[in-house]
Amino acid sequence: MATTELPLPALPEAHHEEPSGGIVDYLTTVDHKKIGLLYIFTAFAVFLAGGLLALLVRWELATPGLQVMGENTYNQVFTMHGTLMIFLFAAQVTTGLGNYLVPLQIGAADVAFPRANAMSYWLYLFGVLIVVSSFFVAGGPAAVAWTAYAPLSTSEFFQGTGMDLWIIGLAVVGVAGILGAVNLVTTIFRMRMPGMTMFRMPLFTWGVLVNQLLILFAFPPLTVVFALLFLERNFGAEFFDPTAGGSPLLYQHIFWFFGHPEVYIIILPIFGIISEVIPVFSRKPLFGYRAMVFAFFGIAALSFGVWAHHMFATGLVYLPYFSIMSLLIGVPTGIKVFNWIGTMWRGSITLSTAMLMALGFIVVFLIGGITGIFLASPPIDFAVNDTYYVVAHFHYIMVGGLLYGMFAGFYFWFPKFTGRRLSERLGRWHFFTFFIGFNMTFFFQFLVGLDGMPRRIADYDIERWTTANVLSTIGAFLTAVSVLIFLWNFFVSIRRGQPAGDDPWEGNSLEWVTSSPPPSHNFHHLPEVHSERPAFDHRHRDNPAFAAAHTDPERNQDRG
Amino acid sequence: MTDEAGILLRVSIFGFVAGVVYWFLSYEWLGTVALLLLGAGPGFAGLILVQEQRHRGGTGESRAVALRRLAGIPPQDPPGPEDLGAEDLGVLPLPTIWPLAASLGVAMLFTGLIYGLWLVILGLGLIVYAAWGWLAAVNRENRYGRIQADTEAPSPQSGPVSDPDPHPSSARQPES
Amino acid sequence: MQPRRRAPAARWFALAALVLIAAGCTPQSVTEQGRAAYSLYNLFMYIAAVVFVVVSGLVVWSVIRYRRRDDELPTQTHGNNRLELTWTLIPTVIVLVLFVFTMQAQNKELDQSGKADVNITVTAFQWSWRFTYEGTGAEVLGSPGQVPEMVVPVGQTIRIKLISADVVHSFYVPQTLFKRQAIPGTDNFFDLTFEKTGLFHGQCTQFCGLQHADMVYRVRVVTQGEYQSWLAAATRRGAAGQPGT
């Protein structure tokens, strides 16, 4: 395979590396890699804060009686836990990874609009600060649950600046998300290097593309509903007031039209990460590349058709439509799981930490996804919605799915970002502690939810629920320990980690062709792209027989 | 039509179909409008991409083949000229403070909705100032000129081998 | 290396076993309507347990069997269209079957075509409940400190009209396997036909503010005779202007 010298832009600054590390450097950067790291670090800090709030919740709930805090504080704690995690961490950590990796994976020098990219990050940071500032105003932060249903969140029932800061901060983050989505979608559509057709892009880039398209179409309704709520609270609007002709149900419809795609926004890039990690550590290409891409779109499309399954208990939505759509969304998701297994099958598997995390992901995501199928059935939903069954379900997806996938991505790409490897020994400790702690935290919540324990309660007085809650709390603290192990691994490896080189894992996509970390304009040289595994092809370029077998369309029907 | 246009148009078709079906099943306004708008948005964007492609002379793909691709059926013939996604590699912008300043302005403007008109006006002022600085930077940097990539894709057979060394870290060549 | 290869497998099979055990932990329904939900849950559970054990078993097996032993690249299979079609069609069929059973159970559960023997208006408010027995003078009013009890006869159809005085609440009696939201501005109707006597715990399950956790109530299902005497006494109390609990 030949190496093509591409006409990279002739800027005088292209000679030398950007000076890195200083505060001014980061404040003024327009480099997608630095911006990606800013996103990841900020999101992780939010994650740690949200995790602390979770520990407070578990501490309080371990036994009956209000031991640790009063009811109002508890309501604030769980509201902000959900808010920080869902609105301010989950989507942004994957956006950060996407920001760093997508231009590399498609052979571009940066994103389409680098300055606007920086602005997206700063808007996100300011949004976080605004939301967090609600802790410091009179009355404290919002205490209406992350879903903030009207009329509870309206000025009639919930006063205080904390709630308004919550709305404003999240609106700013919403703008950041939309701006970022325009950027990344344009980048993926327009800035692929020659030879990089859409159907040769890595699955992680596809995951980011679909995720950003979802953001583009789902965030505006959220901004709308927040605007309505803000107007209601501060300017006398009556959208949600039934006595004035408004409807509380309106809030739920608009909120969940955003809310359901939001959870797919969170998880789709994770599917992309898993689809990168498993082929590399199985030494085989991803099984069913095209099917995986279509599955992404199937999931994305269906995700817009299921929103009212969060509203089955209202008795006011058309049940069959939402039930069948919610059941069907399990099919493309299942296709993905089968294809991952197909990738591993007859492969040559290495159990690196990244691979362990990916495997752990499959197992726990299976539980989360299957329990989602239960919830898609209205009669079952009537029984278990708004109980700890649902809490366990979405934590299996959000903590099990999101975190395992995120850690898989971290262990996989840390060498690329830093030039050093994370310790595999510490990584194993991290994985096993996390696996045990996580399952202990959330598995028993299924049981206690089936027994009727509602969610969002500061206290309970049914004695037999205590055992499950104590076990869950112990599990939560164990999970916290696992995060500490990861942090330790991170800080040790940053300084003394084994040097990684360009391609420590024998990766498939273009980022593994450049240095670790990449130069400021990403690539000095780019190989030609003729398949969805350009780095792999590049490694085997001196073996023409192998190359021929590899590119033979008869044997490789999924080649783009 | 290009793959990108295909994606957007498929999402659009889904939105319209789902919206219509949903209306006749439920007669519920909000979901119907939302789904139809989900159809309209990407549909609009997809049609723009198609129009633009047509303007540029098309992909050289017959309508039959395009429809096949829209339906997800893999191509029968060997792949044609490579699709060049990046026509314009553009200019990498220099580091700048204006995005941060503009974001601060937006944050102040939004927060001013709670704390008063004075903050809204301050925020607006900062946004205008940052926009001015930003546009000035864009103008200044574009004087270096935009770099057009070749519109013909490099063919695999004739690849120039300027440097067979695949490891950029070992032999860095300064661009000029 | 051997112990590590076995340990994850053992862990996963243990998890599978626990999942199956959990199947026995659904409460039996105490209402006629809830029986449909209970059977449906069990159907889903059996299918789910099989799917989970098979899929995670495949994961564990492939990790054990296809562990890297040498530097040779395995056959670089890109896919198999027939396999894709199979594992698309079979789950779709399973899901459609589940949908049909779901609709059957749902129609049975929500059927309100029968005659109602007792009509109760349940008003949810921050942070307790009021039960008004229509057509009589009986009323039960609770408060956050005082848990209200809804007394109903066994074997008869109770038609509940659920309304809210302020924010969205939710009426949930776990052992009925049913809940319904109380939405201000909307009247929500559903039927409950209890099949056994007893005292059943109920709780608001839609977050509604400060004392959401205290919004507890009870449903006391009694024989028809006991119900009549309770009703008479409650009506007298109501006439005297004292809503009791």
Coordinates of N, CA, C and O in Angstrom, one line a residue, chain A residues 228-356:
Chain A
L228 N -40.9 26.7 28.3 CA -42.3 26.8 28.8 C -42.3 26.8 30.3 O -43.1 27.6 31.0
L229 N -41.5 25.9 30.9 CA -41.5 25.9 32.4 C -41.0 27.2 33.0 O -41.5 27.7 34.0
F230 N -39.9 27.7 32.4 CA -39.4 29.0 32.9 C -40.4 30.1 32.8 O -40.6 30.9 33.7
L231 N -41.1 30.2 31.6 CA -42.1 31.2 31.4 C -43.2 31.0 32.5 O -43.8 32.0 33.0
E232 N -43.6 29.7 32.7 CA -44.6 29.5 33.7 C -44.2 30.0 35.1 O -45.0 30.5 35.8
R233 N -42.9 29.7 35.4 CA -42.4 30.1 36.8 C -42.3 31.5 37.0 O -42.4 32.1 38.1
N234 N -41.9 32.2 35.9 CA -41.4 33.6 36.1 C -42.2 34.7 35.4 O -42.1 35.8 35.7
F235 N -43.0 34.3 34.4 CA -43.7 35.3 33.6 C -45.2 35.0 33.6 O -45.9 35.5 32.7
G236 N -45.7 34.1 34.4 CA -47.2 33.9 34.5 C -47.8 33.1 33.5 O -49.0 33.1 33.3
A237 N -47.0 32.4 32.7 CA -47.6 31.5 31.7 C -48.4 30.3 32.3 O -48.1 30.0 33.5
E238 N -49.3 29.7 31.7 CA -50.2 28.7 32.3 C -50.3 27.5 31.4 O -51.3 26.9 31.3
F239 N -49.1 27.1 30.8 CA -49.2 25.9 29.9 C -49.6 24.6 30.7 O -50.2 23.8 30.1
F240 N -49.2 24.5 31.9 CA -49.4 23.2 32.6 C -50.5 23.3 33.6 O -50.6 22.4 34.4
D241 N -51.2 24.4 33.7 CA -52.2 24.6 34.7 C -53.6 24.2 34.2 O -54.2 24.9 33.4
P242 N -54.2 23.1 34.7 CA -55.4 22.6 34.2 C -56.6 23.6 34.4 O -57.5 23.7 33.7
T243 N -56.5 24.4 35.5 CA -57.6 25.3 35.8 C -57.6 26.4 34.8 O -58.6 27.2 34.7
A244 N -56.5 26.6 34.1 CA -56.5 27.7 33.1 C -56.5 27.2 31.7 O -56.1 27.9 30.7
G245 N -56.8 25.9 31.5 CA -56.9 25.3 30.2 C -55.6 24.7 29.7 O -55.4 24.2 28.6
G246 N -54.6 24.6 30.6 CA -53.3 24.0 30.3 C -53.4 22.5 30.6 O -54.4 22.0 31.0
S247 N -52.3 21.8 30.5 CA -52.3 20.3 30.8 C -50.9 19.9 31.3 O -49.9 20.1 30.7
P248 N -51.0 19.2 32.5 CA -49.7 18.7 33.0 C -49.2 17.6 32.1 O -48.0 17.4 32.0
L249 N -50.1 16.9 31.4 CA -49.7 15.9 30.5 C -48.8 16.4 29.4 O -47.9 15.7 28.8
L250 N -49.0 17.7 29.0 CA -48.2 18.3 27.9 C -46.7 18.2 28.3 O -45.9 17.9 27.5
Y251 N -46.5 18.5 29.6 CA -45.1 18.5 30.1 C -44.5 17.1 29.8 O -43.4 16.9 29.3
Q252 N -45.2 16.1 30.3 CA -44.7 14.7 30.2 C -44.5 14.4 28.7 O -43.4 13.8 28.4
H253 N -45.4 14.7 27.8 CA -45.2 14.3 26.4 C -43.9 15.0 25.8 O -43.1 14.3 25.2
I254 N -43.8 16.3 26.0 CA -42.6 17.0 25.4 C -41.3 16.5 26.1 O -40.3 16.2 25.4
F255 N -41.4 16.4 27.4 CA -40.2 15.9 28.1 C -39.7 14.6 27.7 O -38.5 14.4 27.4
W256 N -40.7 13.6 27.6 CA -40.2 12.3 27.2 C -40.0 12.2 25.7 O -39.2 11.3 25.3
F257 N -40.5 13.0 24.9 CA -40.1 13.0 23.5 C -38.6 13.3 23.3 O -37.9 12.8 22.5
F258 N -38.1 14.1 24.3 CA -36.7 14.3 24.4 C -36.0 13.2 25.2 O -35.0 12.6 24.8
G259 N -36.7 12.8 26.3 CA -36.1 12.0 27.3 C -35.8 10.6 26.9 O -34.8 10.0 27.3
H260 N -36.6 10.0 26.0 CA -36.3 8.7 25.6 C -35.1 8.7 24.6 O -34.1 7.9 24.8
P261 N -35.1 9.5 23.5 CA -33.9 9.6 22.7 C -32.6 9.9 23.5 O -31.6 9.4 23.2
E262 N -32.8 10.7 24.6 CA -31.7 11.0 25.4 C -30.9 9.7 25.9 O -29.7 9.7 25.9
V263 N -31.7 8.7 26.3 CA -30.9 7.6 26.8 C -30.2 6.8 25.7 O -29.2 6.2 25.9
Y264 N -30.7 6.9 24.5 CA -30.0 6.3 23.4 C -28.8 7.2 23.0 O -27.8 6.7 22.6
I265 N -29.0 8.5 23.1 CA -27.9 9.5 22.9 C -26.7 9.0 23.8 O -25.6 9.0 23.4
I266 N -27.1 8.6 25.1 CA -26.0 8.3 26.0 C -25.4 6.9 25.6 O -24.2 6.8 25.7
I267 N -26.1 6.0 25.1 CA -25.6 4.6 25.0 C -25.0 4.3 23.6 O -24.2 3.4 23.5
L268 N -25.5 5.0 22.6 CA -25.0 4.7 21.2 C -23.5 4.8 21.0 O -22.9 3.9 20.4
P269 N -22.9 5.9 21.5 CA -21.4 5.9 21.3 C -20.7 4.7 22.1 O -19.7 4.2 21.7
I270 N -21.4 4.3 23.2 CA -20.8 3.2 23.9 C -20.9 1.9 23.1 O -19.9 1.2 23.1
F271 N -22.0 1.7 22.4 CA -22.1 0.6 21.4 C -20.9 0.7 20.5 O -20.3 -0.3 20.1
G272 N -20.6 1.9 20.0 CA -19.5 2.1 19.1 C -18.2 1.7 19.7 O -17.4 1.1 19.1
I273 N -18.0 2.1 21.0 CA -16.7 1.7 21.7 C -16.6 0.2 21.7 O -15.5 -0.3 21.4
I274 N -17.6 -0.4 22.1 CA -17.6 -1.9 22.3 C -17.3 -2.5 20.9 O -16.5 -3.5 20.8
S275 N -17.8 -1.9 19.8 CA -17.6 -2.4 18.5 C -16.2 -2.2 18.0 O -15.8 -2.7 17.0
E276 N -15.5 -1.3 18.7 CA -14.0 -1.1 18.4 C -13.2 -2.1 19.2 O -12.2 -2.7 18.6
V277 N -13.5 -2.2 20.4 CA -12.7 -3.0 21.3 C -12.7 -4.5 21.0 O -11.7 -5.1 20.9
I278 N -13.9 -5.0 20.8 CA -14.0 -6.4 20.7 C -13.3 -6.9 19.4 O -12.6 -7.9 19.5
P279 N -13.4 -6.3 18.3 CA -12.7 -6.8 17.1 C -11.2 -6.8 17.3 O -10.5 -7.7 16.9
V280 N -10.7 -5.7 17.9 CA -9.2 -5.7 18.1 C -8.7 -6.8 19.0 O -7.8 -7.5 18.7
F281 N -9.5 -7.1 20.1 CA -9.0 -8.1 21.0 C -9.5 -9.5 20.7 O -9.2 -10.4 21.4
S282 N -10.2 -9.6 19.6 CA -10.5 -10.9 19.0 C -9.7 -11.2 17.8 O -9.8 -12.3 17.2
R283 N -9.0 -10.2 17.3 CA -8.1 -10.3 16.1 C -8.9 -10.7 14.9 O -8.5 -11.5 14.0
K284 N -10.2 -10.2 14.9 CA -11.0 -10.5 13.7 C -11.8 -9.2 13.4 O -12.0 -8.4 14.3
P285 N -12.3 -9.1 12.2 CA -13.0 -7.9 11.9 C -14.4 -7.9 12.6 O -14.8 -9.0 13.0
L286 N -15.0 -6.8 12.7 CA -16.4 -6.8 13.3 C -17.3 -7.6 12.4 O -17.4 -7.4 11.2
F287 N -18.0 -8.5 13.1 CA -19.0 -9.4 12.3 C -20.2 -8.6 11.9 O -20.8 -7.9 12.8
G288 N -20.5 -8.6 10.6 CA -21.7 -7.9 10.2 C -21.6 -6.4 10.3 O -22.5 -5.8 10.9
Y289 N -20.6 -5.8 9.7 CA -20.4 -4.3 9.8 C -21.7 -3.6 9.3 O -22.2 -2.7 10.0
R290 N -22.2 -4.0 8.1 CA -23.4 -3.3 7.6 C -24.6 -3.4 8.5 O -25.3 -2.4 8.8
A291 N -24.8 -4.6 9.0 CA -25.9 -4.9 9.9 C -25.8 -4.0 11.2 O -26.8 -3.5 11.7
M292 N -24.6 -3.8 11.6 CA -24.4 -3.0 12.8 C -24.7 -1.6 12.5 O -25.3 -0.9 13.4
V293 N -24.4 -1.1 11.3 CA -24.7 0.3 11.0 C -26.2 0.5 10.9 O -26.8 1.4 11.5
F294 N -26.9 -0.5 10.2 CA -28.3 -0.4 10.1 C -29.0 -0.5 11.5 O -30.0 0.1 11.7
A295 N -28.4 -1.4 12.3 CA -29.0 -1.5 13.7 C -28.9 -0.1 14.4 O -29.9 0.2 15.1
F296 N -27.8 0.6 14.2 CA -27.8 1.9 14.8 C -29.0 2.8 14.4 O -29.6 3.4 15.2
F297 N -29.2 2.7 13.1 CA -30.3 3.6 12.6 C -31.7 3.1 13.0 O -32.6 3.8 13.3
G298 N -31.8 1.7 13.1 CA -33.0 1.2 13.6 C -33.3 1.6 15.0 O -34.4 2.1 15.3
I299 N -32.3 1.5 15.8 CA -32.5 2.0 17.2 C -32.8 3.4 17.3 O -33.7 3.9 18.0
A300 N -32.1 4.2 16.5 CA -32.3 5.7 16.6 C -33.7 6.0 16.1 O -34.4 6.8 16.8
A301 N -34.1 5.5 15.0 CA -35.5 5.8 14.5 C -36.5 5.3 15.5 O -37.4 6.1 15.9
L302 N -36.4 4.1 16.0 CA -37.4 3.6 16.9 C -37.4 4.4 18.2 O -38.4 4.6 18.9
S303 N -36.2 4.9 18.6 CA -36.2 5.6 19.9 C -37.1 6.9 19.9 O -37.5 7.3 21.0
F304 N -37.4 7.4 18.7 CA -38.4 8.5 18.7 C -39.8 8.0 18.7 O -40.7 8.9 18.8
G305 N -40.0 6.7 18.6 CA -41.4 6.3 18.6 C -41.9 5.7 19.9 O -43.0 5.2 20.0
V306 N -41.1 5.8 21.0 CA -41.4 5.0 22.2 C -41.6 5.9 23.4 O -41.9 5.3 24.5
W307 N -41.6 7.2 23.3 CA -41.5 8.0 24.4 C -42.6 7.8 25.5 O -42.3 7.9 26.7
A308 N -43.8 7.5 25.1 CA -44.8 7.4 26.1 C -44.8 6.1 26.9 O -45.7 5.9 27.7
H309 N -43.8 5.3 26.7 CA -43.8 4.1 27.6 C -43.3 4.6 29.0 O -43.5 3.8 29.9
H310 N -42.9 5.8 29.1 CA -42.6 6.4 30.4 C -43.9 6.8 31.0 O -43.9 7.3 32.2
M311 N -45.0 6.8 30.3 CA -46.2 7.4 30.7 C -47.4 6.4 30.7 O -48.5 6.8 30.8
F312 N -47.0 5.1 30.6 CA -48.1 4.1 30.6 C -49.0 4.3 31.8 O -50.2 4.1 31.7
A313 N -48.4 4.6 33.0 CA -49.2 4.7 34.2 C -50.2 5.8 34.3 O -51.0 5.9 35.2
T314 N -50.1 6.8 33.3 CA -51.0 7.9 33.3 C -52.4 7.4 32.8 O -53.4 8.0 33.2
G315 N -52.4 6.3 32.1 CA -53.7 5.8 31.6 C -54.2 6.7 30.5 O -55.4 6.5 30.0
L316 N -53.4 7.6 30.0 CA -53.9 8.5 29.0 C -53.1 8.5 27.7 O -53.2 9.5 26.9
V317 N -52.4 7.4 27.4 CA -51.7 7.4 26.2 C -52.1 6.1 25.5 O -52.6 5.2 26.1
Y318 N -51.8 6.1 24.2 CA -52.3 5.0 23.4 C -51.3 3.8 23.6 O -50.2 3.7 23.0
L319 N -51.7 2.9 24.4 CA -50.8 1.8 24.9 C -50.2 0.9 23.8 O -49.0 0.6 23.8
P320 N -51.0 0.4 22.9 CA -50.5 -0.6 21.9 C -49.3 -0.1 21.1 O -48.3 -0.8 20.9
Y321 N -49.5 1.1 20.6 CA -48.4 1.7 19.7 C -47.1 1.7 20.4 O -46.1 1.3 19.9
F322 N -47.1 2.3 21.6 CA -45.9 2.5 22.4 C -45.3 1.1 22.8 O -44.1 0.9 22.9
S323 N -46.2 0.2 23.1 CA -45.8 -1.1 23.6 C -45.0 -1.8 22.4 O -43.9 -2.3 22.6
I324 N -45.7 -1.9 21.2 CA -45.0 -2.6 20.2 C -43.7 -2.0 19.7 O -42.7 -2.7 19.5
M325 N -43.7 -0.6 19.7 CA -42.4 0.0 19.3 C -41.3 -0.3 20.4 O -40.2 -0.5 20.0
S326 N -41.7 -0.2 21.7 CA -40.7 -0.5 22.7 C -40.2 -1.9 22.7 O -39.0 -2.2 22.9
L327 N -41.1 -2.8 22.4 CA -40.7 -4.2 22.3 C -39.8 -4.4 21.1 O -38.7 -5.1 21.1
L328 N -40.1 -3.7 19.9 CA -39.3 -3.9 18.7 C -37.9 -3.4 18.9 O -37.0 -3.8 18.2
I329 N -37.7 -2.4 19.7 CA -36.4 -1.8 19.8 C -35.4 -2.8 20.4 O -34.2 -2.6 20.2
G330 N -35.9 -3.8 21.0 CA -35.0 -4.9 21.4 C -34.4 -5.6 20.3 O -33.3 -6.2 20.5
V331 N -35.0 -5.6 19.1 CA -34.5 -6.4 18.0 C -33.1 -5.9 17.5 O -32.2 -6.6 17.5
P332 N -33.1 -4.6 17.1 CA -31.7 -4.1 16.6 C -30.7 -4.2 17.7 O -29.5 -4.4 17.5
T333 N -31.1 -4.0 19.0 CA -30.1 -4.1 20.1 C -29.6 -5.5 20.2 O -28.4 -5.7 20.4
G334 N -30.5 -6.4 20.0 CA -30.1 -7.8 20.1 C -29.2 -8.2 18.9 O -28.2 -8.9 19.1
I335 N -29.5 -7.6 17.8 CA -28.6 -7.8 16.6 C -27.2 -7.4 17.0 O -26.2 -8.1 16.6
K336 N -27.0 -6.3 17.6 CA -25.7 -5.9 18.0 C -25.0 -6.9 18.9 O -23.8 -7.2 18.7
V337 N -25.7 -7.4 19.9 CA -25.1 -8.3 20.8 C -24.7 -9.6 20.1 O -23.6 -10.1 20.3
F338 N -25.5 -10.1 19.2 CA -25.2 -11.3 18.4 C -24.0 -11.0 17.6 O -23.1 -11.9 17.4
N339 N -23.9 -9.9 17.0 CA -22.7 -9.6 16.1 C -21.5 -9.5 17.0 O -20.4 -9.9 16.5
W340 N -21.5 -9.0 18.2 CA -20.3 -8.9 19.0 C -19.9 -10.4 19.3 O -18.7 -10.7 19.3
I341 N -20.8 -11.2 19.6 CA -20.5 -12.6 19.9 C -19.9 -13.2 18.6 O -18.9 -14.0 18.7
G342 N -20.5 -12.9 17.5 CA -20.0 -13.4 16.2 C -18.6 -13.0 15.9 O -17.8 -13.7 15.3
T343 N -18.3 -11.8 16.4 CA -16.9 -11.3 16.2 C -15.9 -12.1 17.1 O -14.8 -12.4 16.6
M344 N -16.3 -12.4 18.3 CA -15.4 -13.2 19.2 C -15.3 -14.7 18.7 O -14.3 -15.3 19.0
W345 N -16.4 -15.1 18.1 CA -16.4 -16.6 17.8 C -15.3 -16.9 16.8 O -15.2 -16.3 15.7
R346 N -14.6 -18.0 17.1 CA -13.5 -18.4 16.3 C -12.4 -17.3 16.1 O -11.7 -17.2 15.1
G347 N -12.4 -16.4 17.1 CA -11.4 -15.4 17.1 C -10.2 -15.8 17.9 O -10.0 -17.0 18.2
S348 N -9.3 -14.8 18.3 CA -8.2 -15.2 19.1 C -8.1 -14.1 20.2 O -7.6 -13.0 20.0
I349 N -8.7 -14.4 21.3 CA -9.1 -13.4 22.3 C -8.1 -13.2 23.3 O -7.5 -14.1 24.0
T350 N -7.8 -11.9 23.5 CA -6.9 -11.4 24.6 C -7.7 -10.7 25.7 O -8.5 -9.8 25.4
L351 N -7.6 -11.1 26.9 CA -8.4 -10.5 28.0 C -7.7 -9.3 28.6 O -7.4 -9.3 29.8
S352 N -7.5 -8.3 27.8 CA -7.0 -7.1 28.3 C -8.1 -6.4 29.2 O -9.2 -6.8 29.1
T353 N -7.7 -5.4 30.0 CA -8.7 -4.8 30.8 C -9.8 -4.2 29.9 O -11.0 -4.3 30.3
A354 N -9.4 -3.6 28.8 CA -10.5 -3.0 27.9 C -11.4 -4.1 27.5 O -12.7 -3.9 27.4
M355 N -10.9 -5.3 27.2 CA -11.8 -6.4 26.7 C -12.6 -6.9 27.8 O -13.8 -7.2 27.7
L356 N -12.1 -7.0 29.0 CA -12.9 -7.4 30.2 C -14.0 -6.5 30.4 O -15.2 -6.9 30.6

